XYZ file of C-alpha atoms in Angstrom:
315
model
C 0.058 0.120 0.152
C 1.316 3.619 -0.777
C 1.913 5.606 2.040
C -0.163 8.847 2.339
C 1.546 11.853 0.989
C 0.519 15.332 1.037
C 0.166 16.231 -2.513
C 0.687 19.263 -4.598
C -2.582 20.066 -5.894
C -3.899 22.767 -8.037
C -0.690 24.432 -8.800
C -0.701 24.908 -12.487
C -4.105 23.409 -12.668
C -6.571 25.978 -11.805
C -4.171 28.455 -13.614
C -3.791 26.416 -16.349
C -6.367 28.033 -18.482
C -4.115 30.955 -18.314
C -1.030 29.134 -19.441
C 0.519 29.399 -15.910
C 3.340 26.644 -15.589
C 3.179 24.016 -13.069
C 5.773 22.809 -10.378
C 7.202 19.346 -10.841
C 4.886 16.595 -9.414
C 6.386 14.644 -6.784
C 7.122 10.907 -7.827
C 4.855 9.451 -4.947
C 2.098 12.226 -5.194
C -0.484 9.400 -6.047
C -2.482 9.517 -2.668
C -5.615 7.382 -2.815
C -4.862 3.585 -2.474
C -7.010 1.592 -5.011
C -5.499 -2.001 -4.012
C -7.638 -4.194 -2.156
C -6.621 -2.760 1.122
C -8.468 -2.555 4.427
C -7.614 1.135 4.641
C -10.432 2.940 3.379
C -10.299 5.794 0.576
C -11.807 8.324 2.893
C -8.943 7.357 5.633
C -6.169 7.764 3.197
C -7.509 11.169 2.166
C -8.036 12.181 5.859
C -4.441 11.449 6.394
C -3.304 13.946 3.570
C -2.806 17.652 4.197
C -3.886 18.674 0.733
C -2.242 21.745 -0.879
C -1.937 25.120 0.793
C -4.783 27.552 -0.224
C -2.219 30.392 -0.024
C 0.223 28.614 -2.250
C -2.735 28.247 -4.741
C -4.142 31.974 -4.410
C -0.529 33.663 -4.537
C 0.111 33.468 -8.238
C -1.127 36.125 -10.367
C -3.854 35.632 -12.812
C -2.667 35.430 -16.554
C -4.412 37.218 -19.322
C -7.444 35.851 -20.719
C -9.740 36.987 -23.452
C -12.572 37.901 -20.678
C -12.019 39.244 -17.301
C -15.163 37.672 -16.109
C -15.140 34.438 -18.151
C -14.383 30.929 -17.023
C -10.844 31.176 -18.306
C -10.251 34.291 -16.124
C -12.051 32.737 -13.123
C -9.953 29.441 -13.306
C -6.558 31.586 -13.513
C -7.383 33.111 -10.121
C -6.310 29.714 -8.518
C -9.247 30.120 -5.957
C -11.459 27.186 -5.147
C -14.285 29.538 -4.120
C -14.614 30.324 -7.893
C -15.556 26.663 -8.456
C -19.343 27.353 -7.007
C -21.971 25.213 -7.866
C -24.530 26.427 -10.427
C -28.273 25.968 -10.876
C -29.576 27.102 -14.039
C -33.483 26.886 -15.008
C -32.704 27.062 -18.898
C -31.519 23.607 -19.918
C -27.876 24.133 -21.515
C -27.126 23.079 -25.055
C -24.380 20.483 -26.086
C -20.738 21.147 -26.014
C -19.087 22.202 -29.015
C -15.184 21.670 -29.270
C -12.946 23.914 -31.095
C -11.308 22.681 -34.533
C -7.907 21.695 -32.819
C -9.715 19.088 -30.539
C -11.747 17.593 -33.202
C -10.874 13.842 -34.235
C -10.033 10.722 -32.596
C -7.682 10.911 -29.418
C -5.925 8.350 -27.028
C -5.949 10.270 -23.471
C -3.798 9.579 -20.625
C -5.183 10.899 -17.286
C -2.802 11.163 -14.226
C -4.107 11.651 -10.779
C -2.379 14.747 -9.201
C -4.082 15.200 -5.754
C -6.870 16.737 -3.921
C -7.855 19.763 -1.809
C -10.505 20.316 0.834
C -11.355 24.003 0.352
C -14.082 24.478 2.715
C -13.640 27.136 5.576
C -16.877 25.938 7.406
C -16.652 22.271 7.661
C -13.475 20.486 9.310
C -11.741 18.270 7.207
C -12.626 15.461 9.529
C -16.334 15.949 9.092
C -15.842 15.979 5.268
C -14.100 12.611 4.979
C -16.579 11.067 7.458
C -19.492 11.715 4.865
C -19.650 8.636 2.453
C -21.827 10.414 0.153
C -19.539 13.066 -1.074
C -18.669 12.473 -4.670
C -15.261 10.687 -5.270
C -15.102 8.837 -1.882
C -16.442 5.700 -3.585
C -15.805 4.200 -6.751
C -18.083 5.177 -9.939
C -19.664 8.045 -7.491
C -17.799 10.357 -10.280
C -18.778 8.558 -13.602
C -16.016 10.278 -15.782
C -13.264 9.265 -13.155
C -14.517 6.083 -11.798
C -11.483 5.765 -9.430
C -10.180 9.214 -8.650
C -7.142 8.098 -6.986
C -5.988 5.822 -9.674
C -2.556 6.922 -10.790
C -2.911 6.474 -14.640
C -5.858 5.653 -16.867
C -5.925 5.734 -20.476
C -9.100 5.950 -22.474
C -10.419 7.302 -25.928
C -12.004 10.557 -26.935
C -13.861 10.940 -30.068
C -14.935 14.551 -31.265
C -17.010 14.625 -34.581
C -14.838 16.779 -37.129
C -17.921 18.442 -38.417
C -20.327 19.181 -35.513
C -17.617 19.348 -32.995
C -19.655 17.126 -30.346
C -17.929 14.560 -28.286
C -18.932 10.830 -28.407
C -19.846 10.340 -24.820
C -20.560 6.714 -25.550
C -16.875 6.171 -26.138
C -15.203 8.692 -23.739
C -17.460 7.515 -21.027
C -17.321 3.721 -21.278
C -13.469 3.570 -21.872
C -12.824 5.821 -19.248
C -14.942 4.145 -16.600
C -13.458 0.562 -17.579
C -9.771 2.064 -17.493
C -10.339 3.341 -13.981
C -11.929 0.229 -12.812
C -9.281 -2.035 -14.428
C -12.003 -4.204 -16.134
C -14.935 -4.214 -18.703
C -17.682 -2.959 -16.272
C -19.920 -1.047 -19.033
C -22.143 -2.677 -20.861
C -23.999 0.123 -22.514
C -24.145 4.010 -22.682
C -27.125 5.659 -23.907
C -26.725 9.343 -25.319
C -27.694 11.372 -27.974
C -26.406 14.831 -28.021
C -28.958 16.105 -30.644
C -32.030 14.722 -28.860
C -31.001 15.550 -25.218
C -27.606 16.559 -24.425
C -28.004 16.870 -20.842
C -28.822 13.093 -19.974
C -26.591 10.243 -19.874
C -27.515 6.548 -19.036
C -24.801 4.125 -18.252
C -25.789 0.430 -17.778
C -23.076 -1.707 -15.874
C -22.521 -5.463 -16.597
C -24.877 -7.167 -14.031
C -23.261 -7.787 -10.457
C -19.741 -7.025 -11.576
C -19.437 -3.476 -10.080
C -20.234 -3.412 -6.480
C -21.215 0.148 -6.387
C -23.210 0.405 -9.520
C -25.580 -1.432 -11.641
C -26.889 1.898 -13.326
C -25.825 5.363 -13.532
C -27.935 8.279 -14.701
C -26.240 11.694 -15.405
C -27.990 15.119 -15.697
C -26.136 18.185 -16.771
C -27.716 21.157 -15.094
C -25.255 23.710 -16.887
C -22.413 24.301 -19.087
C -19.847 27.155 -19.793
C -17.046 27.274 -22.195
C -14.430 29.689 -23.606
C -11.827 29.746 -26.326
C -8.849 31.807 -25.303
C -6.693 32.735 -28.427
C -3.151 32.200 -28.475
C -2.358 35.925 -28.590
C -4.399 36.397 -25.464
C -2.875 33.630 -23.181
C 0.182 33.854 -21.220
C 1.651 30.492 -22.694
C 1.039 31.594 -26.325
C -1.044 28.497 -26.742
C -4.651 28.277 -27.733
C -6.529 27.246 -24.698
C -10.001 25.900 -24.538
C -11.851 25.690 -21.098
C -15.307 24.091 -20.334
C -17.350 23.267 -17.324
C -20.356 20.988 -16.850
C -22.289 20.900 -13.667
C -23.524 17.098 -12.826
C -26.021 15.546 -10.912
C -25.424 11.854 -10.698
C -27.867 9.075 -9.581
C -26.190 5.709 -8.867
C -28.403 2.522 -8.616
C -26.458 -0.477 -7.193
C -26.973 -3.447 -4.683
C -28.314 -2.695 -1.300
C -28.019 -4.763 1.879
C -31.872 -5.187 1.793
C -33.013 -7.931 -0.542
C -35.038 -6.839 -3.582
C -34.534 -3.110 -2.762
C -31.853 -1.019 -4.979
C -29.325 1.163 -3.541
C -29.913 4.748 -4.770
C -27.213 7.570 -4.115
C -27.519 11.015 -5.610
C -24.286 13.266 -5.820
C -23.416 16.857 -7.289
C -20.118 17.901 -9.007
C -18.799 19.589 -11.597
C -15.901 19.357 -13.953
C -13.611 21.855 -15.133
C -11.746 21.215 -18.380
C -8.588 22.998 -19.561
C -7.301 21.815 -23.210
C -3.921 23.606 -24.568
C -2.817 23.278 -28.147
C 0.652 22.140 -28.561
C 2.763 24.509 -30.814
C 4.140 23.027 -33.882
C 2.429 19.787 -32.973
C -1.046 19.328 -33.770
C -1.005 15.616 -32.854
C -0.935 16.331 -29.080
C -3.074 18.408 -26.580
C -2.343 18.563 -23.014
C -4.783 19.488 -20.273
C -6.055 19.415 -16.637
C -9.119 18.331 -15.270
C -10.695 19.614 -11.954
C -13.537 17.929 -10.433
C -15.340 19.751 -7.579
C -17.502 17.907 -5.167
C -20.432 19.550 -3.591
C -22.999 18.546 -0.660
C -26.407 17.270 -1.883
C -29.282 19.117 -0.609
C -30.144 16.156 1.707
C -26.901 15.962 3.306
C -27.163 17.194 6.806
C -23.999 19.313 6.441
C -25.476 20.982 3.285
C -26.495 24.454 4.962
C -22.906 24.904 6.515
C -21.697 24.841 2.747
C -24.480 25.155 0.322
C -22.790 26.173 -2.906
C -19.059 25.845 -2.708
C -17.225 22.525 -3.151
C -15.887 20.439 -0.103
C -13.277 18.617 -2.100
C -11.779 19.369 -5.486
C -9.856 16.531 -7.264
C -7.167 17.198 -9.780
C -5.802 15.443 -12.906
C -3.150 16.042 -15.784
C -4.243 15.141 -19.304
C -2.110 14.361 -22.372
C -3.956 13.410 -25.694
C -2.579 12.135 -28.774
C -4.193 11.643 -32.118
C -4.953 7.973 -32.967
């Protein structure tokens, strides 16, 4: 079992949209143990101190196309900027820019986590088993948040710029769990871009037989190379997700149902002189559910933020 290590988390990740450079990642920065250990994932997280908020907030924000846009907010390196969002108008599908369209093989590397709440002690947070990320498949896109490396496929239509979620979700979940867990992904971006149904091979994945994803809001911004500090074209996008997970319960004939709320904040950067490679970051902010006893102590800000580094190569 890997020893708990306090990771360097969001340095270079929240600010990635602005092209800020990141410090070197420690060789043993992988924190959550994904082996068959008696130590729970929450216990291991509790042992890690996480990154310093002061260190995250100290970097100067770099230029962005809009001072109020998503890229600018991410460049502030402030977890309080990752507030939950509730919109009454259903968002449209996410359309990706030209430099991201095509077939990709993506390598996702776990970077670390942060407990940003100033109102709820860390000990209370890690004791709350319902928070997304504390159990496998509680965040569908990152089925095991602490897995050090996962390789999956991303397919973006060259004409429409729409992501094939059937490909990206099924291959990512299988890669994070380490076996073929997904039986079918039901998704039609043109019919309803805000709902995804994921069916798992029966009785193979302990925490999930079926997952329903509902997207409540999206935001995106394309920052031209001339406006970014790195000199690279940068695309940032976010999705606010409500996930309902159905699985086996201890009561015969009664399905286990767990709801969770989280948001993905993606940053993708073009590679100068190499269109076959793009790099990026994924921040996942986990929020408390409205039914959680702690909800009114932190109703809109994240209680945990996970970070992953991304490298995609054309396939």
